[in-house]
Tab-separated table of C-alpha atoms in Angstrom:
chain	number	residue	atom	x	y	z
A	1306	UNK	CA	-0.050	0.102	-0.013
A	1307	UNK	CA	2.914	2.424	0.781
A	1308	UNK	CA	4.500	1.639	-2.676
A	1309	UNK	CA	1.202	2.550	-4.327
A	1310	UNK	CA	1.019	5.832	-2.348
A	1311	UNK	CA	4.632	6.624	-3.320
A	1312	UNK	CA	3.856	6.013	-7.025
A	1313	UNK	CA	0.960	8.439	-6.809
A	1314	UNK	CA	3.024	11.027	-5.037
A	1315	UNK	CA	5.687	10.766	-7.855
A	1316	UNK	CA	3.010	11.056	-10.566
A	1317	UNK	CA	1.606	14.208	-8.925
A	1318	UNK	CA	5.105	15.709	-8.567
A	1319	UNK	CA	5.895	15.027	-12.142
A	1320	UNK	CA	2.797	16.645	-13.335
A	1321	UNK	CA	3.522	19.664	-11.067
A	1322	UNK	CA	7.034	19.758	-12.392
A	1323	UNK	CA	5.875	19.856	-16.052
A	1324	UNK	CA	3.317	22.639	-15.294
A	1325	UNK	CA	5.886	24.667	-13.412
A	1326	UNK	CA	8.355	24.267	-16.250
A	1327	UNK	CA	5.772	25.312	-18.743
A	1328	UNK	CA	5.058	28.542	-16.726
A	1329	UNK	CA	8.739	29.066	-15.960
A	1330	UNK	CA	9.626	29.095	-19.602
A	1331	UNK	CA	7.311	32.039	-19.984
A	1332	UNK	CA	8.788	34.039	-17.159
A	1333	UNK	CA	12.614	32.865	-16.859
A	1334	UNK	CA	15.063	34.947	-18.829
A	1335	UNK	CA	17.638	31.984	-19.138
A	1336	UNK	CA	18.137	28.339	-18.473
A	1337	UNK	CA	19.865	28.717	-15.168
A	1338	UNK	CA	16.909	30.672	-13.667
A	1339	UNK	CA	14.513	28.017	-14.971
A	1340	UNK	CA	16.663	25.302	-13.336
A	1341	UNK	CA	16.515	27.105	-9.959
A	1342	UNK	CA	12.788	27.641	-10.242
A	1343	UNK	CA	12.147	23.905	-10.902
A	1344	UNK	CA	14.342	22.858	-7.888
A	1345	UNK	CA	12.469	25.261	-5.633
A	1346	UNK	CA	9.138	24.039	-6.815
A	1347	UNK	CA	10.217	20.430	-6.339
A	1348	UNK	CA	11.182	20.957	-2.757
A	1349	UNK	CA	7.886	22.694	-1.951
A	1350	UNK	CA	5.754	19.989	-3.511
A	1351	UNK	CA	7.687	17.352	-1.745
A	1352	UNK	CA	6.974	18.898	1.696
A	1353	UNK	CA	3.258	19.271	0.871
A	1354	UNK	CA	2.932	15.601	-0.126
A	1355	UNK	CA	4.611	14.464	3.080
A	1356	UNK	CA	2.103	16.451	4.997
A	1357	UNK	CA	-0.871	14.886	3.094
A	1358	UNK	CA	0.609	11.413	3.673
A	1359	UNK	CA	0.919	12.025	7.440
A	1360	UNK	CA	-2.731	13.267	7.600
A	1361	UNK	CA	-3.816	10.149	5.693
A	1362	UNK	CA	-2.086	7.841	8.183
A	1363	UNK	CA	-3.502	9.730	11.172
A	1364	UNK	CA	-7.097	9.536	9.773
A	1365	UNK	CA	-6.524	5.739	9.123
A	1366	UNK	CA	-5.607	5.290	12.740
A	1367	UNK	CA	-8.737	7.171	13.895
A	1368	UNK	CA	-10.984	4.995	11.703
A	1369	UNK	CA	-9.490	1.846	13.277
A	1370	UNK	CA	-10.316	3.243	16.738
A	1371	UNK	CA	-14.034	4.049	15.623
A	1372	UNK	CA	-14.333	0.536	14.153
A	1373	UNK	CA	-13.145	-1.038	17.559
A	1374	UNK	CA	-15.737	1.212	19.345
A	1375	UNK	CA	-18.577	0.172	17.084
A	1376	UNK	CA	-17.672	-3.556	17.580
A	1377	UNK	CA	-17.813	-3.037	21.288
A	1378	UNK	CA	-21.089	-1.271	21.155
A	1379	UNK	CA	-22.601	-4.082	18.977
A	1380	UNK	CA	-21.482	-6.617	21.438
A	1381	UNK	CA	-23.031	-4.814	24.406
A	1382	UNK	CA	-26.302	-4.111	22.569
A	1383	UNK	CA	-26.564	-7.871	21.603
A	1384	UNK	CA	-26.153	-8.725	25.212
A	1385	UNK	CA	-28.810	-6.184	26.257
A	1386	UNK	CA	-31.183	-7.526	23.521
A	1387	UNK	CA	-30.792	-11.034	24.836
A	1388	UNK	CA	-31.514	-9.943	28.391
A	1389	UNK	CA	-34.608	-8.093	27.321
A	1390	UNK	CA	-35.957	-10.998	25.301
A	1391	UNK	CA	-35.534	-13.175	28.371
A	1392	UNK	CA	-37.309	-10.577	30.399
A	1393	UNK	CA	-40.110	-10.318	27.981
A	1394	UNK	CA	-40.712	-14.198	27.915
A	1395	UNK	CA	-40.794	-14.117	31.733
A	1396	UNK	CA	-43.316	-11.236	31.801
A	1397	UNK	CA	-45.389	-12.852	29.067
A	1398	UNK	CA	-45.675	-16.007	31.170
A	1399	UNK	CA	-46.626	-13.791	34.154
A	1400	UNK	CA	-49.356	-11.884	32.107
A	1401	UNK	CA	-50.818	-15.264	31.021
A	1402	UNK	CA	-50.861	-16.443	34.641
A	1403	UNK	CA	-52.598	-13.077	35.730
A	1404	UNK	CA	-55.173	-13.359	33.033
A	1405	UNK	CA	-55.940	-16.925	33.941
A	1406	UNK	CA	-56.216	-15.769	37.548
A	1407	UNK	CA	-58.585	-12.838	36.525
A	1408	UNK	CA	-60.806	-15.171	34.520
A	1409	UNK	CA	-61.123	-17.624	37.433
A	1410	UNK	CA	-61.978	-14.813	39.884
A	1411	UNK	CA	-64.388	-13.208	37.470
A	1412	UNK	CA	-66.395	-16.366	37.030
A	1413	UNK	CA	-69.998	-15.580	36.072
A	1414	UNK	CA	-69.218	-11.889	36.148
A	1415	UNK	CA	-67.584	-12.242	32.812
A	1416	UNK	CA	-70.905	-13.299	31.253
A	1417	UNK	CA	-72.565	-10.441	33.084
A	1418	UNK	CA	-70.149	-8.042	31.624
A	1419	UNK	CA	-70.743	-9.322	28.180
A	1420	UNK	CA	-74.549	-8.677	28.635
A	1421	UNK	CA	-73.810	-5.265	29.959
A	1422	UNK	CA	-71.597	-4.493	26.937
A	1423	UNK	CA	-74.305	-5.619	24.580
A	1424	UNK	CA	-76.968	-3.654	26.369
A	1425	UNK	CA	-74.894	-0.497	26.433
A	1426	UNK	CA	-74.162	-0.938	22.781
A	1427	UNK	CA	-77.806	-1.170	21.829
A	1428	UNK	CA	-78.691	1.793	24.068
A	1429	UNK	CA	-75.845	3.811	22.475
A	1430	UNK	CA	-77.229	3.036	18.971
A	1431	UNK	CA	-80.691	4.114	20.078
A	1432	UNK	CA	-79.402	7.390	21.553
A	1433	UNK	CA	-77.863	8.200	18.221
A	1434	UNK	CA	-81.330	8.673	16.682
A	1435	UNK	CA	-83.391	9.410	19.744
A	1436	UNK	CA	-84.887	12.789	19.994
A	1437	UNK	CA	-84.576	12.645	23.778
A	1438	UNK	CA	-80.838	13.307	23.253
A	1439	UNK	CA	-81.708	16.841	21.986
A	1440	UNK	CA	-82.950	17.547	25.545
A	1441	UNK	CA	-80.317	15.598	27.318
A	1442	UNK	CA	-77.071	15.889	25.314
A	1443	UNK	CA	-73.837	14.077	26.297
A	1444	UNK	CA	-75.340	10.803	27.362
A	1445	UNK	CA	-73.577	8.871	24.745
A	1446	UNK	CA	-70.172	9.805	26.111
A	1447	UNK	CA	-70.678	7.924	29.395
A	1448	UNK	CA	-71.858	4.922	27.329
A	1449	UNK	CA	-68.660	4.963	25.187
A	1450	UNK	CA	-66.457	5.109	28.352
A	1451	UNK	CA	-68.445	2.290	29.969
A	1452	UNK	CA	-68.116	0.103	26.842
A	1453	UNK	CA	-64.332	0.782	26.556
A	1454	UNK	CA	-63.928	-0.201	30.265
A	1455	UNK	CA	-65.882	-3.418	30.028
A	1456	UNK	CA	-63.948	-4.369	26.859
A	1457	UNK	CA	-60.651	-3.609	28.645
A	1458	UNK	CA	-58.612	-6.394	30.250
A	1459	UNK	CA	-57.271	-4.167	33.026
A	1460	UNK	CA	-60.394	-2.174	34.129
A	1461	UNK	CA	-63.717	-3.211	35.736
A	1462	UNK	CA	-66.982	-1.069	35.845
A	1463	UNK	CA	-68.150	0.179	39.155
A	1464	UNK	CA	-71.467	-0.380	40.872
A	1465	UNK	CA	-72.311	3.318	40.209
A	1466	UNK	CA	-71.587	2.956	36.551
A	1467	UNK	CA	-73.755	-0.161	36.200
A	1468	UNK	CA	-76.586	1.522	38.083
A	1469	UNK	CA	-76.330	4.583	35.820
A	1470	UNK	CA	-76.659	2.344	32.699
A	1471	UNK	CA	-79.880	1.004	34.213
A	1472	UNK	CA	-80.976	4.672	35.001
A	1473	UNK	CA	-80.279	5.817	31.424
A	1474	UNK	CA	-82.426	2.878	30.028
A	1475	UNK	CA	-85.230	3.886	32.299
A	1476	UNK	CA	-84.939	7.566	31.515
A	1477	UNK	CA	-85.084	6.829	27.786
A	1478	UNK	CA	-88.317	4.807	28.286
A	1479	UNK	CA	-89.917	7.496	30.430
A	1480	UNK	CA	-89.033	10.425	28.398
A	1481	UNK	CA	-90.353	8.707	25.228
A	1482	UNK	CA	-93.877	8.960	26.727
A	1483	UNK	CA	-93.739	12.704	27.527
A	1484	UNK	CA	-94.669	15.852	25.609
A	1485	UNK	CA	-92.241	18.563	26.998
A	1486	UNK	CA	-91.031	22.006	26.056
A	1487	UNK	CA	-87.373	23.231	26.349
A	1488	UNK	CA	-85.125	25.802	24.719
A	1489	UNK	CA	-82.295	24.702	22.515
A	1490	UNK	CA	-80.421	25.792	19.429
A	1491	UNK	CA	-82.198	25.224	16.027
A	1492	UNK	CA	-80.538	25.446	12.659
A	1493	UNK	CA	-82.766	27.281	10.073
A	1494	UNK	CA	-82.793	26.239	6.377
A	1495	UNK	CA	-80.625	29.301	5.610
A	1496	UNK	CA	-77.850	27.945	7.955
A	1497	UNK	CA	-78.518	30.579	10.784
A	1498	UNK	CA	-78.500	29.127	14.367
A	1499	UNK	CA	-81.134	30.515	16.724
A	1500	UNK	CA	-82.071	29.615	20.280
A	1501	UNK	CA	-85.859	29.014	20.463
A	1502	UNK	CA	-88.448	26.997	22.272
A	1503	UNK	CA	-89.211	23.561	20.887
A	1504	UNK	CA	-91.766	20.939	21.802
A	1505	UNK	CA	-90.779	17.284	21.943
A	1506	UNK	CA	-93.658	14.767	21.386
A	1507	UNK	CA	-92.168	11.719	22.962
A	1508	UNK	CA	-89.558	10.152	20.889
A	1509	UNK	CA	-91.638	10.762	17.679
A	1510	UNK	CA	-91.306	14.331	16.550
A	1511	UNK	CA	-89.954	17.770	17.512
A	1512	UNK	CA	-91.649	20.989	16.384
A	1513	UNK	CA	-90.967	24.660	16.885
A	1514	UNK	CA	-93.071	27.718	15.653
A	1515	UNK	CA	-95.270	25.411	13.581
A	1516	UNK	CA	-92.280	23.717	11.783
A	1517	UNK	CA	-91.156	20.124	12.018
A	1518	UNK	CA	-87.481	19.572	13.127
A	1519	UNK	CA	-85.067	16.803	12.583
A	1520	UNK	CA	-81.864	15.724	14.328
A	1521	UNK	CA	-78.726	15.775	12.094
A	1522	UNK	CA	-75.560	13.764	12.374
A	1523	UNK	CA	-74.033	16.197	14.839
A	1524	UNK	CA	-76.885	15.704	17.316
A	1525	UNK	CA	-78.211	19.213	16.389
A	1526	UNK	CA	-81.836	20.172	15.584
A	1527	UNK	CA	-82.418	21.420	12.212
A	1528	UNK	CA	-85.563	22.696	10.512
A	1529	UNK	CA	-86.841	20.432	7.726
A	1530	UNK	CA	-86.287	22.159	4.314
A	1531	UNK	CA	-89.562	20.762	3.055
A	1532	UNK	CA	-92.521	20.696	5.568
A	1533	UNK	CA	-95.800	18.703	5.575
A	1534	UNK	CA	-99.057	20.239	4.460
A	1535	UNK	CA	-100.377	23.292	6.132
A	1536	UNK	CA	-102.728	21.375	8.238
A	1537	UNK	CA	-100.025	19.585	10.146
A	1538	UNK	CA	-98.096	22.826	10.538
A	1539	UNK	CA	-101.213	24.444	12.014
A	1540	UNK	CA	-101.567	21.570	14.485
A	1541	UNK	CA	-97.986	21.810	15.423
A	1542	UNK	CA	-98.355	25.547	16.223
A	1543	UNK	CA	-101.488	24.838	18.177
A	1544	UNK	CA	-99.674	22.111	20.292
A	1545	UNK	CA	-96.851	24.557	21.086
A	1546	UNK	CA	-99.345	27.162	22.268
A	1547	UNK	CA	-101.347	24.873	24.311
A	1548	UNK	CA	-100.754	24.733	28.023
A	1549	UNK	CA	-103.092	21.867	29.079
A	1550	UNK	CA	-105.722	19.521	27.693
A	1551	UNK	CA	-105.653	17.579	24.384
A	1552	UNK	CA	-104.414	18.906	21.105
A	1553	UNK	CA	-104.535	17.187	17.733
A	1554	UNK	CA	-101.108	16.607	16.212
A	1555	UNK	CA	-99.699	14.659	13.266
A	1556	UNK	CA	-97.302	12.037	14.668
A	1557	UNK	CA	-94.756	10.209	12.743
A	1558	UNK	CA	-94.854	6.501	13.910
A	1559	UNK	CA	-91.361	5.974	12.584
A	1560	UNK	CA	-89.872	8.743	14.556
A	1561	UNK	CA	-87.955	6.512	17.037
A	1562	UNK	CA	-86.213	4.811	14.102
A	1563	UNK	CA	-85.298	8.010	12.294
A	1564	UNK	CA	-88.554	9.387	10.936
A	1565	UNK	CA	-88.410	7.624	7.588
A	1566	UNK	CA	-92.213	8.036	6.991
A	1567	UNK	CA	-92.201	11.757	7.423
A	1568	UNK	CA	-89.209	12.175	5.201
A	1569	UNK	CA	-90.863	9.965	2.544
A	1570	UNK	CA	-94.068	12.029	2.708
A	1571	UNK	CA	-92.462	15.399	2.451
A	1572	UNK	CA	-90.150	14.125	-0.368
A	1573	UNK	CA	-93.112	13.132	-2.469
A	1574	UNK	CA	-93.467	15.614	-5.372
A	1575	UNK	CA	-96.511	17.863	-5.529
A	1576	UNK	CA	-98.871	18.094	-8.584
A	1577	UNK	CA	-96.891	20.961	-9.885
A	1578	UNK	CA	-93.600	19.231	-9.505
A	1579	UNK	CA	-95.003	16.081	-11.169
A	1580	UNK	CA	-96.245	18.232	-14.030
A	1581	UNK	CA	-92.840	19.826	-14.485
A	1582	UNK	CA	-91.318	16.298	-14.729
A	1583	UNK	CA	-93.098	15.864	-18.017
A	1584	UNK	CA	-90.719	18.248	-19.567
A	1585	UNK	CA	-91.320	19.897	-22.943
A	1586	UNK	CA	-93.696	17.232	-24.217
A	1587	UNK	CA	-95.710	17.617	-21.046
A	1588	UNK	CA	-95.953	21.321	-21.601
A	1589	UNK	CA	-97.205	20.791	-25.165
A	1590	UNK	CA	-99.814	18.210	-23.962
A	1591	UNK	CA	-101.092	20.729	-21.315
A	1592	UNK	CA	-101.218	23.460	-23.880
A	1593	UNK	CA	-103.237	21.294	-26.260
A	1594	UNK	CA	-105.563	20.255	-23.413
A	1595	UNK	CA	-106.112	24.002	-22.467
A	1596	UNK	CA	-106.973	24.761	-26.126
A	1597	UNK	CA	-109.503	21.800	-26.199
A	1598	UNK	CA	-111.158	22.923	-23.034
A	1599	UNK	CA	-111.528	26.502	-24.087
A	1600	UNK	CA	-112.741	25.501	-27.505
A	1601	UNK	CA	-115.368	23.155	-26.116
A	1602	UNK	CA	-116.603	25.737	-23.543
A	1603	UNK	CA	-116.864	28.424	-26.258
A	1604	UNK	CA	-118.770	26.063	-28.521
A	1605	UNK	CA	-121.120	24.985	-25.734
A	1606	UNK	CA	-121.881	28.651	-25.025
A	1607	UNK	CA	-122.490	29.434	-28.648
A	1608	UNK	CA	-124.593	26.352	-29.337
A	1609	UNK	CA	-126.606	26.998	-26.146
A	1610	UNK	CA	-127.480	30.434	-27.343
A	1611	UNK	CA	-128.308	29.144	-30.803
A	1612	UNK	CA	-130.450	26.434	-29.303
A	1613	UNK	CA	-132.363	28.933	-27.227
A	1614	UNK	CA	-133.011	31.072	-30.310
A	1615	UNK	CA	-134.110	27.976	-32.320
A	1616	UNK	CA	-136.509	26.972	-29.464
A	1617	UNK	CA	-137.985	30.526	-29.590
A	1618	UNK	CA	-138.386	30.320	-33.341
A	1619	UNK	CA	-140.321	26.991	-32.922
A	1620	UNK	CA	-142.837	28.849	-30.811
A	1621	UNK	CA	-143.115	31.753	-33.300
A	1622	UNK	CA	-144.906	31.639	-36.739
A	1623	UNK	CA	-142.830	34.570	-38.091
A	1624	UNK	CA	-139.272	33.778	-39.353
A	1625	UNK	CA	-136.468	35.593	-37.584
A	1626	UNK	CA	-133.082	35.689	-39.224
A	1627	UNK	CA	-131.173	35.878	-36.037
A	1628	UNK	CA	-131.171	32.009	-35.823
A	1629	UNK	CA	-130.497	29.140	-38.335
A	1630	UNK	CA	-134.120	27.897	-38.316
A	1631	UNK	CA	-135.392	31.388	-38.979
A	1632	UNK	CA	-133.105	31.751	-41.910
A	1633	UNK	CA	-134.236	28.371	-43.339
A	1634	UNK	CA	-137.849	29.390	-42.905
A	1635	UNK	CA	-137.272	32.616	-44.623
A	1636	UNK	CA	-135.964	30.771	-47.683
A	1637	UNK	CA	-139.278	28.788	-47.700
A	1638	UNK	CA	-141.199	32.095	-47.462
A	1639	UNK	CA	-139.214	33.612	-50.401
A	1640	UNK	CA	-139.888	30.534	-52.668
A	1641	UNK	CA	-143.588	29.718	-52.017
A	1642	UNK	CA	-144.599	29.682	-55.708
A	1643	UNK	CA	-141.933	27.317	-56.915
A	1644	UNK	CA	-142.282	23.728	-57.706
A	1645	UNK	CA	-141.553	21.050	-55.084
A	1646	UNK	CA	-138.145	19.921	-56.356
A	1647	UNK	CA	-136.900	23.475	-56.485
A	1648	UNK	CA	-138.102	24.167	-53.042
A	1649	UNK	CA	-136.441	20.991	-51.735
A	1650	UNK	CA	-133.187	22.045	-53.293
A	1651	UNK	CA	-133.502	25.487	-51.824
A	1652	UNK	CA	-134.208	24.147	-48.361
A	1653	UNK	CA	-131.287	21.633	-48.564
A	1654	UNK	CA	-129.022	24.451	-49.686
A	1655	UNK	CA	-130.118	26.551	-46.690
A	1656	UNK	CA	-129.495	23.816	-44.238
A	1657	UNK	CA	-126.075	23.017	-45.748
A	1658	UNK	CA	-125.148	26.711	-45.423
A	1659	UNK	CA	-125.964	26.669	-41.746
A	1660	UNK	CA	-124.213	23.408	-40.947
A	1661	UNK	CA	-120.504	24.679	-40.954
A	1662	UNK	CA	-121.195	27.370	-38.401
A	1663	UNK	CA	-123.120	24.950	-36.190
A	1664	UNK	CA	-120.412	22.174	-36.466
A	1665	UNK	CA	-117.492	24.555	-36.115
A	1666	UNK	CA	-114.712	23.231	-33.766
A	1667	UNK	CA	-116.007	19.701	-33.664
A	1668	UNK	CA	-113.263	18.315	-35.896
A	1669	UNK	CA	-110.534	20.137	-33.953
A	1670	UNK	CA	-111.810	18.612	-30.688
A	1671	UNK	CA	-111.768	15.157	-32.359
A	1672	UNK	CA	-108.286	15.693	-33.567
A	1673	UNK	CA	-107.032	16.827	-30.174
A	1674	UNK	CA	-108.684	13.710	-28.542
A	1675	UNK	CA	-106.659	11.531	-31.063
A	1676	UNK	CA	-103.427	13.380	-30.906
A	1677	UNK	CA	-103.132	13.715	-27.045
A	1678	UNK	CA	-102.458	10.072	-26.345
A	1679	UNK	CA	-99.929	10.017	-29.190
A	1680	UNK	CA	-98.105	12.969	-27.551
A	1681	UNK	CA	-98.132	11.064	-24.399
A	1682	UNK	CA	-96.489	8.093	-26.158
A	1683	UNK	CA	-93.938	10.505	-27.642
A	1684	UNK	CA	-93.149	11.585	-24.097
A	1685	UNK	CA	-92.789	7.930	-23.002
A	1686	UNK	CA	-90.342	7.252	-25.774
A	1687	UNK	CA	-88.209	10.195	-24.990
A	1688	UNK	CA	-88.310	9.424	-21.255
A	1689	UNK	CA	-87.039	5.827	-22.010
A	1690	UNK	CA	-84.285	7.210	-24.136
A	1691	UNK	CA	-83.229	9.356	-21.200
A	1692	UNK	CA	-83.366	6.387	-18.971
A	1693	UNK	CA	-81.210	4.213	-21.258
A	1694	UNK	CA	-78.641	7.104	-21.486
A	1695	UNK	CA	-78.452	7.209	-17.813
A	1696	UNK	CA	-77.953	3.524	-17.654
A	1697	UNK	CA	-75.145	3.792	-20.207
A	1698	UNK	CA	-73.326	6.530	-18.185
A	1699	UNK	CA	-73.921	5.497	-14.554
A	1700	UNK	CA	-74.942	1.743	-14.928
A	1701	UNK	CA	-77.895	-0.009	-13.607
A	1702	UNK	CA	-76.928	-0.088	-10.029
A	1703	UNK	CA	-78.223	3.500	-9.186
A	1704	UNK	CA	-81.944	3.809	-9.331
A	1705	UNK	CA	-81.878	7.535	-8.796
A	1706	UNK	CA	-79.955	7.977	-11.989
A	1707	UNK	CA	-82.890	6.451	-13.923
A	1708	UNK	CA	-85.661	7.962	-11.912
A	1709	UNK	CA	-85.720	11.169	-13.979
A	1710	UNK	CA	-86.353	9.453	-17.323
A	1711	UNK	CA	-88.908	7.017	-15.993
A	1712	UNK	CA	-90.840	9.862	-14.290
A	1713	UNK	CA	-90.798	11.879	-17.542
A	1714	UNK	CA	-92.093	8.761	-19.433
A	1715	UNK	CA	-94.985	7.998	-17.037
A	1716	UNK	CA	-96.022	11.640	-16.474
A	1717	UNK	CA	-96.382	12.362	-20.197
A	1718	UNK	CA	-98.541	9.222	-20.615
A	1719	UNK	CA	-100.845	10.271	-17.779
A	1720	UNK	CA	-100.974	13.821	-19.166
A	1721	UNK	CA	-101.882	12.560	-22.577
A	1722	UNK	CA	-104.800	10.462	-21.159
A	1723	UNK	CA	-105.886	13.237	-18.881
A	1724	UNK	CA	-106.275	15.437	-21.984
A	1725	UNK	CA	-107.708	12.736	-24.313
A	1726	UNK	CA	-110.458	11.464	-21.945
A	1727	UNK	CA	-112.098	14.942	-21.174
A	1728	UNK	CA	-111.714	16.007	-24.742
A	1729	UNK	CA	-113.658	12.954	-25.944
A	1730	UNK	CA	-116.407	13.660	-23.417
A	1731	UNK	CA	-116.471	17.316	-24.367
A	1732	UNK	CA	-116.606	16.459	-28.095
A	1733	UNK	CA	-119.553	14.114	-27.353
A	1734	UNK	CA	-121.477	16.896	-25.541
A	1735	UNK	CA	-120.795	19.636	-28.056
A	1736	UNK	CA	-121.515	17.254	-30.917
A	1737	UNK	CA	-124.834	16.339	-29.377
A	1738	UNK	CA	-125.804	20.017	-29.061
A	1739	UNK	CA	-124.986	20.613	-32.715
A	1740	UNK	CA	-126.743	17.428	-33.909
A	1741	UNK	CA	-129.867	18.482	-32.043
A	1742	UNK	CA	-129.976	21.815	-33.904
A	1743	UNK	CA	-129.256	20.221	-37.306
A	1744	UNK	CA	-131.986	17.680	-36.595
A	1745	UNK	CA	-134.462	20.447	-36.155
A	1746	UNK	CA	-133.372	22.155	-39.273
A	1747	UNK	CA	-133.664	18.995	-41.396
A	1748	UNK	CA	-136.983	18.103	-39.757
A	1749	UNK	CA	-138.515	21.553	-40.385
A	1750	UNK	CA	-137.236	21.713	-43.926
A	1751	UNK	CA	-138.637	18.268	-44.823
A	1752	UNK	CA	-141.941	19.242	-43.245
A	1753	UNK	CA	-142.102	22.369	-45.345
A	1754	UNK	CA	-141.310	20.467	-48.536
A	1755	UNK	CA	-144.029	17.892	-47.699
A	1756	UNK	CA	-146.593	20.583	-47.067
A	1757	UNK	CA	-145.726	22.298	-50.394
A	1758	UNK	CA	-146.098	18.937	-52.257
A	1759	UNK	CA	-149.616	18.400	-50.700
A	1760	UNK	CA	-150.796	21.733	-51.891
A	1761	UNK	CA	-149.628	21.150	-55.369
């Protein structure tokens, strides 16, 4: 190793000699000066390399010392690790003995603690959804601590804690049968938190100022965004204002289990919301239905007036041109001297001239009655297209993704039938009024032609 180091030192010295020689040639004025400069540089570099070699040997000696220290430390730690492992094994055996001794001393109490743990867990789950917790917050913390203690291998519940568990169970049962008022914080739909009086109806419902409340995940009371119908809100306000006696109130029977019935009822869409679910096709069907109803009412009013005038003409012997029958009779009066065939043609022409005005709107009502179900079918098809698109995007595992298309399909079908059925009935009524007037006109014109033929 020393030979190798010497070779490296000579190589470095030679390189330095060459570099110094190159520089000295630029600065020396003759060869003697150059020789002196090279000798001086060689002596300086030799001293420097000796110093470096001494530093290297000193560091090597220090590294040997550190290596010996590390080996000594490893030996001592291995001995300490062996001692700790032996102590761990001894303590593990001791722990097993203590556990066995604990199980023997517990005896039947172990089964009792198991039942207590199960009971406390069930009560804890009930308190999460119990409306009584809004009046008595913090009960669940005691149960959590009790459950942790009974599940621990080093702690046992005290008699006072077991008695309190029984007390909480009894209090939950008693409070579930009371109607009480108390003040607490209520979260409004806009997020504002206000302190106000609330009424708790057992474990079924909580109301305040005529509004139904619910308990959120943070055990806070919040006002329902959508409320039941006004009748139930009025009863809730009356209950809060009552001081004694009986007061009618809409109770949610599923309140102790989370109030699923009330949520389902208020989540049901209203008639207006169902109508909007029909979309554009539903709006078109509704517009067509409105046109049909207005047309039918207008024609009924017009035909009722015409019918009244025709009835008045039947009781009069003088033709009046303000009604169809009077105009037909006027044609007969104007053609008294003509032959029978000419008079018959004149009378038929007069009746035919009155027919369009009397039957006006009937064909449109008939068309609407036929088109409305077809529009409903169109809405059904478009709704199913939306449903299949939702299935393509979200899959068939999420019913809510398909509910919009299915609702649109069914609502448009219902709207089409709701328009078609009344339109058919209205068409029948209006057509009956028109047919009665036309029948009178035909009957009177035929009578006039027959009388004229007898006179001839």
